Short mmCIF file of C-alpha atoms in Angstrom, two decimals:
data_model
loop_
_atom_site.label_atom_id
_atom_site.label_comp_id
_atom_site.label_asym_id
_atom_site.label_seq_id
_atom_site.Cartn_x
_atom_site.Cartn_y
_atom_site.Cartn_z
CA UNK A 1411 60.73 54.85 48.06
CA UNK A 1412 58.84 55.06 44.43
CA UNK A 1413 56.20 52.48 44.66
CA UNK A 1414 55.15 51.93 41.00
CA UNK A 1415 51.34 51.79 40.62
CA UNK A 1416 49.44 49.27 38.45
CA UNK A 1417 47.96 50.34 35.16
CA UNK A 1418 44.22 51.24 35.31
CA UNK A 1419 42.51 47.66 34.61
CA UNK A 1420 40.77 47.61 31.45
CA UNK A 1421 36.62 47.33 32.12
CA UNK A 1422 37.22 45.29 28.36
CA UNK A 1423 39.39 43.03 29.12
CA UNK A 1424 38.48 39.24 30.82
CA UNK A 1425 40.13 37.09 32.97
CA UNK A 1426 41.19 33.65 31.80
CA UNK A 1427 38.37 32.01 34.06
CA UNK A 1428 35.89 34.48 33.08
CA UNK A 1429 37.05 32.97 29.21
CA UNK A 1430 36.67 29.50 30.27
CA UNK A 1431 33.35 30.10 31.63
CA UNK A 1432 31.85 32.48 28.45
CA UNK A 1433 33.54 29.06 26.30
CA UNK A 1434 31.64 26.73 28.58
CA UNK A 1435 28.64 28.13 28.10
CA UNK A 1436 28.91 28.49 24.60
CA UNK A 1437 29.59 25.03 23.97
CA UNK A 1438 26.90 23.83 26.49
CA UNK A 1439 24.39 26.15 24.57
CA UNK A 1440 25.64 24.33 21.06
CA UNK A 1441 25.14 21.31 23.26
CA UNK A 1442 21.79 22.52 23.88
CA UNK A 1443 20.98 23.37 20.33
CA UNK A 1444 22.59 19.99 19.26
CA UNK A 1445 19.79 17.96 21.63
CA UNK A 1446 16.90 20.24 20.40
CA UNK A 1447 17.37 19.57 16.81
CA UNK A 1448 18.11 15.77 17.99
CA UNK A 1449 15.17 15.61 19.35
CA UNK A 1450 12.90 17.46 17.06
CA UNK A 1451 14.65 15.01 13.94
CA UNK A 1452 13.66 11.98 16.23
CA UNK A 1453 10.22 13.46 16.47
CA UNK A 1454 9.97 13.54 12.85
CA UNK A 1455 10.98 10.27 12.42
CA UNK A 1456 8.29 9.13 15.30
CA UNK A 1457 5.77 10.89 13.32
CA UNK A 1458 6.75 9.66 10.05
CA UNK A 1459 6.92 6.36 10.93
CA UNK A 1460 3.25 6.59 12.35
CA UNK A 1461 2.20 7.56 9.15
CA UNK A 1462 3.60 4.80 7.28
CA UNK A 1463 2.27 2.25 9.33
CA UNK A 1464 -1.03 3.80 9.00
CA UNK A 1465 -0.90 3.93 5.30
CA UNK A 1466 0.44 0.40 5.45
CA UNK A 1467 -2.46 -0.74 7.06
CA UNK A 1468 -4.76 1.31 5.39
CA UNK A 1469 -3.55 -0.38 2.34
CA UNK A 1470 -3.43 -3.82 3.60
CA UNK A 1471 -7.42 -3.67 4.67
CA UNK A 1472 -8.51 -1.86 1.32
CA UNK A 1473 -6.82 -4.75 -0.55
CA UNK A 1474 -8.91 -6.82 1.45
CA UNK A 1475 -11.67 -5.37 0.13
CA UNK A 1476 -10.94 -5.19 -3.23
CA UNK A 1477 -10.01 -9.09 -3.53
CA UNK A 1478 -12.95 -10.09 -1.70
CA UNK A 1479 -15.08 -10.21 -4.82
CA UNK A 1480 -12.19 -12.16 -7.09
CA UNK A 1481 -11.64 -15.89 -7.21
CA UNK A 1482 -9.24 -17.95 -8.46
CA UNK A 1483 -10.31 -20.91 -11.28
CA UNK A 1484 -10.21 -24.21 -9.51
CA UNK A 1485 -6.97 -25.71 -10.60
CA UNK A 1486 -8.95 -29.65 -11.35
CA UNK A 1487 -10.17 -27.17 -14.81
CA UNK A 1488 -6.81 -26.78 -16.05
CA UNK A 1489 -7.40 -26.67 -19.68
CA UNK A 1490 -11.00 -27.98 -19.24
CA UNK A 1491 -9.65 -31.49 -18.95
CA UNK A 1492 -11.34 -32.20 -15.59
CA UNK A 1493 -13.56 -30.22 -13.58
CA UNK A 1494 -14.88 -29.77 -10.35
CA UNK A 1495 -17.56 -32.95 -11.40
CA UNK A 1496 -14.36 -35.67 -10.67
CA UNK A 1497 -14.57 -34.25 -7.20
CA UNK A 1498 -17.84 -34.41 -6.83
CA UNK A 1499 -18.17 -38.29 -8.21
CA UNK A 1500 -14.86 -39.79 -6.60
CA UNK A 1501 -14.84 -41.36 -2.99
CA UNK A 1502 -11.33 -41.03 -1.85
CA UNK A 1503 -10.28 -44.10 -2.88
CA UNK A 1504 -11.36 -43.47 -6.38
CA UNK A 1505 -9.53 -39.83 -6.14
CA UNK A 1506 -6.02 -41.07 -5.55
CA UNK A 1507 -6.47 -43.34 -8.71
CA UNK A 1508 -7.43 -40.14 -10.10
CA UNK A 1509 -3.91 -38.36 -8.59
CA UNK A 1510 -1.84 -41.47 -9.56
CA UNK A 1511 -2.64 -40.81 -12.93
CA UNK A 1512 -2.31 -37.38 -13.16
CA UNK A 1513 0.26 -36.14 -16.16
CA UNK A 1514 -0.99 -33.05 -16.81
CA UNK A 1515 0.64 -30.29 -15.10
CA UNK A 1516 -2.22 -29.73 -12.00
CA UNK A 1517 -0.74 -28.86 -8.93
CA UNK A 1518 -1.10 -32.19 -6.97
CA UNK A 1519 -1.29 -29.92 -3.20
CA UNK A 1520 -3.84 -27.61 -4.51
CA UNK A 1521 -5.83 -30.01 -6.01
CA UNK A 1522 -6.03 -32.32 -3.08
CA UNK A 1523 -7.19 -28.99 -1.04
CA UNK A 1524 -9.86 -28.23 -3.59
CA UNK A 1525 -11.37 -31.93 -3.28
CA UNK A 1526 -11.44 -31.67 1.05
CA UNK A 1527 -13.26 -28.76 -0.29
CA UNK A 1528 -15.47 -29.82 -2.48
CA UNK A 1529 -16.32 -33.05 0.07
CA UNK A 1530 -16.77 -30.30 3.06
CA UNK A 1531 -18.48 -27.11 1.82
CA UNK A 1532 -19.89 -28.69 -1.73
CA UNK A 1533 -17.42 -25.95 -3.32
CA UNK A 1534 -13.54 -25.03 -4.11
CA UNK A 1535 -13.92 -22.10 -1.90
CA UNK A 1536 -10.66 -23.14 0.57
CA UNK A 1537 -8.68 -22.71 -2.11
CA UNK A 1538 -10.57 -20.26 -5.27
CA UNK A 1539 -11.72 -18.37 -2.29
CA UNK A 1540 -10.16 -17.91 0.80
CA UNK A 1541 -6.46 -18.96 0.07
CA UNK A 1542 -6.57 -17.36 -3.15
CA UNK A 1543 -7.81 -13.93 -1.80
CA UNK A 1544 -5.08 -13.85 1.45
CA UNK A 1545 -2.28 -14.80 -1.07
CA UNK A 1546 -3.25 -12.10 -3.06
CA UNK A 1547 -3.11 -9.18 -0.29
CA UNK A 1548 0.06 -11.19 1.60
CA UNK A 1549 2.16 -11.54 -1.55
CA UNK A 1550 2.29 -7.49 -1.88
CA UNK A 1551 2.60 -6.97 2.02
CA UNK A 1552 5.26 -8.94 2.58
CA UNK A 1553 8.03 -6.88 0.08
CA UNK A 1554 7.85 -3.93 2.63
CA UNK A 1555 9.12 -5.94 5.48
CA UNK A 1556 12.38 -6.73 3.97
CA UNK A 1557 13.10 -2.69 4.26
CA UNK A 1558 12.02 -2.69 7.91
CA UNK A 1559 15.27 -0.65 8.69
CA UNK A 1560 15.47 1.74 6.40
CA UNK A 1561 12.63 4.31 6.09
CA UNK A 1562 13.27 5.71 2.53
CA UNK A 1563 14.02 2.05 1.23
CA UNK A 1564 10.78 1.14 2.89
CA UNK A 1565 8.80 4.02 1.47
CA UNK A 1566 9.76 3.33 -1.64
CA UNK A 1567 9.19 -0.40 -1.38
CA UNK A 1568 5.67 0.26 -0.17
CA UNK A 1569 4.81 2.67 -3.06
CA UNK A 1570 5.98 0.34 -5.76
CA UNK A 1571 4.19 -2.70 -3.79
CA UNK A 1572 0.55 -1.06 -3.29
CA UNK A 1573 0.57 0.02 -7.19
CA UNK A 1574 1.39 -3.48 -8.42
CA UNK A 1575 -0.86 -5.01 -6.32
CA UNK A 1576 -3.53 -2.72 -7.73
CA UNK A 1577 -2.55 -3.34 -11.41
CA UNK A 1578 -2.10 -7.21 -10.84
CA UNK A 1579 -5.48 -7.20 -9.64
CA UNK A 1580 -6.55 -6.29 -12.94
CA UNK A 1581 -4.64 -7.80 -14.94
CA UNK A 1582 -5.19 -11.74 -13.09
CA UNK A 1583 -8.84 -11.37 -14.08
CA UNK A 1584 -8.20 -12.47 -17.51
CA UNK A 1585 -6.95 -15.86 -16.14
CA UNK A 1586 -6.76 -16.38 -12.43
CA UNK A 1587 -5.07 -19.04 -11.86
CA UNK A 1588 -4.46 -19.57 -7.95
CA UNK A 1589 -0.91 -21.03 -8.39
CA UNK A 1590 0.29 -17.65 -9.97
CA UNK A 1591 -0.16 -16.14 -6.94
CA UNK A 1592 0.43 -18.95 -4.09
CA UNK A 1593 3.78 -20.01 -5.57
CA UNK A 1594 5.34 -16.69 -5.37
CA UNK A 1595 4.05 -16.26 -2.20
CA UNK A 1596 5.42 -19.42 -0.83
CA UNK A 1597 9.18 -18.23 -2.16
CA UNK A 1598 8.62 -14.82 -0.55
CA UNK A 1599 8.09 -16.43 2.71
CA UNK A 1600 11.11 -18.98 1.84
CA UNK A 1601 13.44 -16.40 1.11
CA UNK A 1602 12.14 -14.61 4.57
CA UNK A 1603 13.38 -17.81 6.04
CA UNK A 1604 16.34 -17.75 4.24
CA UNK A 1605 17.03 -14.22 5.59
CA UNK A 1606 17.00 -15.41 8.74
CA UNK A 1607 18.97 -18.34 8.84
CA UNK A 1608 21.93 -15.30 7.55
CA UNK A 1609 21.57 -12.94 10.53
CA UNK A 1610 20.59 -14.68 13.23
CA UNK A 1611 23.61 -16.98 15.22
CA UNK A 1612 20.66 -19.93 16.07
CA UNK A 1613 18.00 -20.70 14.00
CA UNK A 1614 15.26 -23.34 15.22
CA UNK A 1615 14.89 -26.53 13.71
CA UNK A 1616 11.01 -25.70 13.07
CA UNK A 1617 11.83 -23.35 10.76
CA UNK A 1618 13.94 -25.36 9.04
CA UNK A 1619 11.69 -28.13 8.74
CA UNK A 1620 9.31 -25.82 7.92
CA UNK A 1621 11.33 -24.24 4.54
CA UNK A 1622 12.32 -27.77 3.65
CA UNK A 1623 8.24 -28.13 3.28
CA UNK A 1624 7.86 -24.77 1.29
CA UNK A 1625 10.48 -25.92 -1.01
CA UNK A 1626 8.30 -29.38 -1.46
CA UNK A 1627 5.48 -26.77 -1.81
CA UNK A 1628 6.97 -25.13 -4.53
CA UNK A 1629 8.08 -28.21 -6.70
CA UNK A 1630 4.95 -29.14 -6.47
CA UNK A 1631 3.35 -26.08 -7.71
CA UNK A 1632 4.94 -25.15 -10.96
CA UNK A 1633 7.17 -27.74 -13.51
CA UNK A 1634 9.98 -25.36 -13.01
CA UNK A 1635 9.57 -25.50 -9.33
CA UNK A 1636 12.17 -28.37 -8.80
CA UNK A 1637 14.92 -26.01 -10.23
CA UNK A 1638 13.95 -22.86 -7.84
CA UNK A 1639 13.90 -25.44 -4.68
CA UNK A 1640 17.65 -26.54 -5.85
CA UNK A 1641 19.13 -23.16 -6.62
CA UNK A 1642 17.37 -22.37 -2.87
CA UNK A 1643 18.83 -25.79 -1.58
CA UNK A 1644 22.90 -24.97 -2.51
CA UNK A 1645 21.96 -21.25 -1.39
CA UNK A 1646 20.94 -22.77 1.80
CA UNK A 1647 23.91 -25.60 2.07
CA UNK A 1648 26.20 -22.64 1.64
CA UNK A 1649 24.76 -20.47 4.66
CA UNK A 1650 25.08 -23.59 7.15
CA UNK A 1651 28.76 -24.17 5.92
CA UNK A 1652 29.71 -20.12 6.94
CA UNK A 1653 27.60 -19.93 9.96
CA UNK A 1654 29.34 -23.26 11.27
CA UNK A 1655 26.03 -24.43 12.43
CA UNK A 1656 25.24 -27.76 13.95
CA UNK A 1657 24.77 -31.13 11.56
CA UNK A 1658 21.32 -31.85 12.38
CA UNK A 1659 20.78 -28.14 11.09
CA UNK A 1660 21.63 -29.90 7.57
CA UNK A 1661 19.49 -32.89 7.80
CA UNK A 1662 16.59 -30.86 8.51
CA UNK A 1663 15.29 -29.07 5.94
CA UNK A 1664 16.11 -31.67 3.41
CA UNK A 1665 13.90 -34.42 4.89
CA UNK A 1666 10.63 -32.72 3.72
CA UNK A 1667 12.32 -33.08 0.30
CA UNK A 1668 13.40 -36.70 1.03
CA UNK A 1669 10.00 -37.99 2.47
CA UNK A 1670 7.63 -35.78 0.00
CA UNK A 1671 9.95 -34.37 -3.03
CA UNK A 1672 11.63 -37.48 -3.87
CA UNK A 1673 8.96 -40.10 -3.66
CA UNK A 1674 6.71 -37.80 -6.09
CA UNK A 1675 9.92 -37.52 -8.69
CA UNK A 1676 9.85 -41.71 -8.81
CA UNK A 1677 6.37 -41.61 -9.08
CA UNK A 1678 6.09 -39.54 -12.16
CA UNK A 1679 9.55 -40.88 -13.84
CA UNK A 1680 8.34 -44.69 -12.74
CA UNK A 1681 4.68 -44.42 -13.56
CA UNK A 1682 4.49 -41.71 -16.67
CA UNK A 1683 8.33 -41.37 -17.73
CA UNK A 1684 7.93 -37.62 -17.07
CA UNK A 1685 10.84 -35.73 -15.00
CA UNK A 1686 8.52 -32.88 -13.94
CA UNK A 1687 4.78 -32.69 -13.51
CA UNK A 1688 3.79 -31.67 -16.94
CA UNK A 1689 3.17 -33.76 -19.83
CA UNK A 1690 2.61 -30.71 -21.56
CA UNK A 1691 5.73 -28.55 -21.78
CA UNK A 1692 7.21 -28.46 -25.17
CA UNK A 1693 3.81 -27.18 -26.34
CA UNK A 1694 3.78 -24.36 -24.56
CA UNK A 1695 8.10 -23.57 -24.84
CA UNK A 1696 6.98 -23.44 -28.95
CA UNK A 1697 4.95 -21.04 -28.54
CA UNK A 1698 7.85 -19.04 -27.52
CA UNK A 1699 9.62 -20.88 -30.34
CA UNK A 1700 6.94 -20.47 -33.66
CA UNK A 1701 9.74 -20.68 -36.36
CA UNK A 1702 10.43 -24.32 -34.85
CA UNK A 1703 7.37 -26.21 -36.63
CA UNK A 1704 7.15 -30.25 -36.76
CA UNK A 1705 7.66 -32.30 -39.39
CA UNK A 1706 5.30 -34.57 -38.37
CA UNK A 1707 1.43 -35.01 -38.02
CA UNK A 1708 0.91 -34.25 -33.66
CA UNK A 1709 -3.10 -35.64 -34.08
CA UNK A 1710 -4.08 -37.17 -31.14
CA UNK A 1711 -6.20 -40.37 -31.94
CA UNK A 1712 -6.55 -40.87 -27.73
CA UNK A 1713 -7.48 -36.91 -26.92
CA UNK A 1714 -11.61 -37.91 -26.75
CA UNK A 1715 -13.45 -35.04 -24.17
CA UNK A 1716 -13.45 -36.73 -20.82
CA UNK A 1717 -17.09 -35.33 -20.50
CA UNK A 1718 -19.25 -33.44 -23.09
CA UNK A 1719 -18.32 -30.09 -23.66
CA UNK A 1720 -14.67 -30.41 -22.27
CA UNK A 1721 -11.54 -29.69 -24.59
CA UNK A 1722 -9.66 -33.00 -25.77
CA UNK A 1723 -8.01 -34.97 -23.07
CA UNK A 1724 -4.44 -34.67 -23.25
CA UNK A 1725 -3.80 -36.60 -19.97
CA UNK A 1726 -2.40 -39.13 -21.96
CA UNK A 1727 1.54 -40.96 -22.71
CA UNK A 1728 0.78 -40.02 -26.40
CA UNK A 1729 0.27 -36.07 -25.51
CA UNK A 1730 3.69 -36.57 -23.76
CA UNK A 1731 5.37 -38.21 -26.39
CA UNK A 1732 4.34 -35.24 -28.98
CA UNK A 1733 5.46 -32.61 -26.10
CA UNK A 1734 8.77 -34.41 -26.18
CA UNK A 1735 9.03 -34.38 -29.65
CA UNK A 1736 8.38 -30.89 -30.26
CA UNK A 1737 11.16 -30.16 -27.57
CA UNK A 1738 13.79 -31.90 -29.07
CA UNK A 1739 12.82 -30.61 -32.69
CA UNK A 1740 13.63 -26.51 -30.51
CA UNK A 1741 16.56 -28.10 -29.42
CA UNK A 1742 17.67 -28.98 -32.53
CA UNK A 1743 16.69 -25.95 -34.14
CA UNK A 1744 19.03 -24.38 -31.28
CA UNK A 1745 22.21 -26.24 -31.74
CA UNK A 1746 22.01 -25.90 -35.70
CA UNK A 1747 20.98 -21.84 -35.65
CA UNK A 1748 22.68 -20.73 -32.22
CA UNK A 1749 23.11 -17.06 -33.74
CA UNK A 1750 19.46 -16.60 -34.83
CA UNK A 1751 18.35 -18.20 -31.23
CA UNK A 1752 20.71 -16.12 -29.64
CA UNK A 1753 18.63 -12.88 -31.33
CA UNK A 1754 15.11 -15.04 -30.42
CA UNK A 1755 15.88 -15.19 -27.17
CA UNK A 1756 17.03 -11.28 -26.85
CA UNK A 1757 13.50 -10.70 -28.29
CA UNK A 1758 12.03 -12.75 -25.94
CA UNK A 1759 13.27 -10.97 -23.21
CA UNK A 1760 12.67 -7.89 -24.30
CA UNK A 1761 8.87 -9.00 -25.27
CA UNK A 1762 8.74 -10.53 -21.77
CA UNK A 1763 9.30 -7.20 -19.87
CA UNK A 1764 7.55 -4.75 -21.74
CA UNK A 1765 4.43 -7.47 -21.29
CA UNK A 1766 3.40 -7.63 -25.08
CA UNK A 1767 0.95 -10.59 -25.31
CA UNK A 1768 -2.15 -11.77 -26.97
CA UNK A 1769 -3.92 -14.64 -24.88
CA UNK A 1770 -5.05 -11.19 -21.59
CA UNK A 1771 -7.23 -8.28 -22.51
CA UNK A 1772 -7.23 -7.12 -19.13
CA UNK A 1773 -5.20 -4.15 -18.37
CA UNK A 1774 -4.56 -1.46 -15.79
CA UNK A 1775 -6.65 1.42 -16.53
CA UNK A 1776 -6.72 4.83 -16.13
CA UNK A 1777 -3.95 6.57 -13.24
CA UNK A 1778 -2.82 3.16 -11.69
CA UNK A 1779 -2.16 1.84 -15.48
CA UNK A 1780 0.32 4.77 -16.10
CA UNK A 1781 1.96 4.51 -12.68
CA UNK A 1782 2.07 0.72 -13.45
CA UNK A 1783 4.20 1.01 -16.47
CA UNK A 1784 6.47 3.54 -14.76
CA UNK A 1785 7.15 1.72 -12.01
CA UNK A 1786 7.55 -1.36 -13.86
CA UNK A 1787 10.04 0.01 -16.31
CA UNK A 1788 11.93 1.78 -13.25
CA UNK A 1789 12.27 -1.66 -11.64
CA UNK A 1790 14.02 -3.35 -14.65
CA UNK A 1791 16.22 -0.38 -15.41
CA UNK A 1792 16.98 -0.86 -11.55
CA UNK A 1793 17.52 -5.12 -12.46
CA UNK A 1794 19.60 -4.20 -15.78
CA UNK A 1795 22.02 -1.61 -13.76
CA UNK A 1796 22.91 -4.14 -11.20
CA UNK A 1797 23.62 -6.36 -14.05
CA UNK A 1798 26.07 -3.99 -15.40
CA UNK A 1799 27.37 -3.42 -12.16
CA UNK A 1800 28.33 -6.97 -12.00
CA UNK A 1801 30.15 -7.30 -15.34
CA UNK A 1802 31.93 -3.74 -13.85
CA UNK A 1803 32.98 -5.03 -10.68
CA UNK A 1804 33.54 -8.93 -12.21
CA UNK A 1805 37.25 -8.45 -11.05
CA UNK A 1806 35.57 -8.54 -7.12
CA UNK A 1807 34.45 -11.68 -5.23
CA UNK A 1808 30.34 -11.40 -4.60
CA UNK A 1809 28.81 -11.62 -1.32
CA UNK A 1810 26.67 -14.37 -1.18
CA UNK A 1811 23.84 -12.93 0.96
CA UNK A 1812 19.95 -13.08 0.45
CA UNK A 1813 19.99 -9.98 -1.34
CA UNK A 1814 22.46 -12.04 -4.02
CA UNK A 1815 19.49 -14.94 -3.74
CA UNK A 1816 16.52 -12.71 -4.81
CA UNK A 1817 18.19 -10.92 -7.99
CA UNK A 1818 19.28 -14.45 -8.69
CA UNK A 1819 16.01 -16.16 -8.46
CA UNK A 1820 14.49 -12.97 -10.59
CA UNK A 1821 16.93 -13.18 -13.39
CA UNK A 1822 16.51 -16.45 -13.70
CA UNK A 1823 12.61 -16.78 -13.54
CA UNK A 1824 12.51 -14.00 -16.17
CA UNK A 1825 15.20 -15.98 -18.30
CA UNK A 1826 12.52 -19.30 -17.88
CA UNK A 1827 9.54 -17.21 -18.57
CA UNK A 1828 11.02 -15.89 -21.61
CA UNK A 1829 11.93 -18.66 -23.28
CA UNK A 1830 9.11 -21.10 -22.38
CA UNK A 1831 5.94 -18.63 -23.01
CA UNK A 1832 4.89 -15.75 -25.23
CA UNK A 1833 0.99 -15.76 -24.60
CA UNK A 1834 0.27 -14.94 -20.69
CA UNK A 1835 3.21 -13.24 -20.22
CA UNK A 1836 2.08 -10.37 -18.52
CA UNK A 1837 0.14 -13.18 -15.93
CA UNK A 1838 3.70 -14.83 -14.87
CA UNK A 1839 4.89 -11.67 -14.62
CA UNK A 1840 2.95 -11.14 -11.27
CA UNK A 1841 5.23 -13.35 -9.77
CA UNK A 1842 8.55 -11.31 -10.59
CA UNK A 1843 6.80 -7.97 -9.13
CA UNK A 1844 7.02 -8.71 -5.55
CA UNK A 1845 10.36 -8.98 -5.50
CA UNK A 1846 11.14 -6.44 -7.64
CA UNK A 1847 10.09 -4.25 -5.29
CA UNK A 1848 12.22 -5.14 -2.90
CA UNK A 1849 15.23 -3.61 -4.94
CA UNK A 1850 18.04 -6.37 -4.02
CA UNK A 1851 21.34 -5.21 -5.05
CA UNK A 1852 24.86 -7.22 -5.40
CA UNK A 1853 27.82 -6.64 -2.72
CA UNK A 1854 31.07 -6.92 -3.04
CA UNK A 1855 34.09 -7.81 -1.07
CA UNK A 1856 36.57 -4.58 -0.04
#
């Protein structure tokens, strides 16, 4: 009987399960590898994160200390009409007079701050002082928490935030006007609101009320005010309708402007035949406009100093009445030249962002002023691509979103800006920075 032997095993050759296992522990040592460099990324990001919080808060107590030493011009001295002396002189009774015939364009919430002031501490310092100087730091904080999520966007944000807020510093001494910096503060915080009405599925009805009362803030503020709250208002009205949300989440927020908004309207319409709270607004839209000159004498026989060494009085129906004139006279001039306005207002725009101005001396100096005008000019090539992008894409439905809201509310403040001013340019212009730093961008529907 031949009994065949087996071949001589191979000392090279493996067994199937010896195969599986070498493979297993391959691909649990790639596993290994895998959670390693997992980890040691997450530690990175731990770290890094530390350090921007640190630098955030570095920056947000330095600021402190820089604006402690600025104030604000009391907002009663508005073209050294009034001063702080009517606050001084008028009981309270006397003071609302005072407010009732107000047609000059002085922020009626400020000013009523500045007299509590004035009655309490013998100075403006609630609102010069302390609001001023916490606007100031807040207004360049804020930006960097809309990029929470993102650490490069955030970086970035922060960056571009701390070196405006440096260079605006500068540049409000020339003419520091507290509203330049509380009314963009107030629609930072709004549009925070607004950001949260989008994501989240409930929203209280305190917060609600309480952006109805910003936007009452804000009308109040500035003449143009009344057009940001309705543009907000129909951004707003839109974001209830797609969230489905309950009806009393549309009554709210609009009776601030019911209760506050509306009565002050009548008031100035009724009382002063004024729409907004200036009397003063086609004077300062021709300076924007010089080729538009008027064909009539605009001497003021009723402009006598309210007290001795104050500028005329303008607070008057026959200041308004030349404002209007000189309004309709650019409005004119637009309808019968709309090519050469067309070109004016291209200049304008492009005068408005590169900040050339005459009324400010005060600049940016030395490392910050270079970094200033970088950054700026990086942020409106940023605002001028997503422009293009839109005309690109015009074929795509937009998402309405906050992001959608900001550029919107920056495009169109720059648009007002540039045709209504040409001397403080560069002062307004604080206002746009903020939330040009937040680089909002337009989305589109797949």
């Amino acid at each position: 009987m031949n009994i065949q032997k087996s071949p001589p095993s191979n000392p090279l050759s493996l067994t199937r399960g010896t195969k599986n296992i070498i493979e297993l522990f391959g691909r649990s040592k790639s596993i290994t590898n895998l959670m390693i460099n997992f980890w040691q990324h997450k530690t990175k990001i731990r770290i890094l994160k530390f350090w921007i919080k640190f630098c955030y808060f570095a920056f947000f107590f330095g600021a402190i200390l820089l604006i402690s030493n600025q104030k604000a011009l009391p907002v009663i001295s508005w073209m050294n009409v009034y001063g702080v002396e009517e606050y001084k002189d008028l009981d309270f009774p006397s003071y609302l007079k005072f407010l009732k015939e107000l047609m000059i364009p002085i922020p009626i919430n400020l000013t009523i701050l500045e007299y509590l002031s004035v009655k309490v501490f013998g100075d403006t310092r609630i609102v010069t002082e302390w609001i001023y100087q916490a606007s100031f730091v807040t207004l360049f904080s804020i930006p960097i928490l809309f990029r929470r999520k993102n650490i490069l966007k955030l970086i970035i944000s922060f960056i571009f935030s701390a070196t405006f807020f440096y260079a605006s510093l500068r540049i409000h001494k020339g003419n520091p006007q507290s509203y330049d910096i509380i009314f963009p503060l107030l629609l930072c915080i709004t549009i925070l609101i607004c950001k949260n009405l989008e994501t989240q599925k409930e929203i209280s009805h305190l917060k609600l009320l309480l952006l109805g009362f910003l936007l009452s803030m804000l009308d109040m503020l500035r003449p143009f005010g009344i057009l940001i709250a309705l543009l907000i208002c129909l951004f707003v009205v839109y974001i209830l309708k797609q969230k489905k949300y309950k009806i009393s989440s549309y009554v709210i927020p609009f009776l601030p402007l019911v209760f506050i908004t509306l009565p002050f309207h009548y008031h100035l319409y009724t009382h002063h035949k004024q729409l907004t709270m200036t009397n003063h607004s086609g004077f300062n839209i021709q300076r924007a406009w010089p080729q538009v000159m008027p064909k009539r004498n605009l001497v003021e026989v009723d402009a006598k100093p309210t007290r001795e060494g104050r500028w005329p009085n303008i607070n008057t129906a026959e200041h308004r009445d030349n404002s209007n004139y000189l309004l309709s006279c650019i409005i004119h001039h637009i309808k019968k030249h709309p090519q050469d306005s067309i070109k004016h207002i291209i200049k304008n725009i492009y005068n408005f962002i590169t900040f050339k101005y005459t009324l400010l001396n005060y600049q940016p100096e030395g490392f910050i002023k270079y970094c200033f005008y970088t950054l700026r000019f990086l942020c409106f090539i940023y605002l001028f691509s997503q422009l293009l992008k839109l005309i690109k894409n015009r074929s795509k439905p937009l998402i309405i979103n906050t992001e959608f809201l900001v550029l919107f509310l920056i495009l169109f403040q720059l648009f007002i800006f540039s045709l209504t001013e040409s001397g403080e340019t560069i002062r307004f212009t604080i206002g746009l920075l903020p939330l040009l730093s937040i680089f909002p961008r337009f989305k589109y529907k797949k």
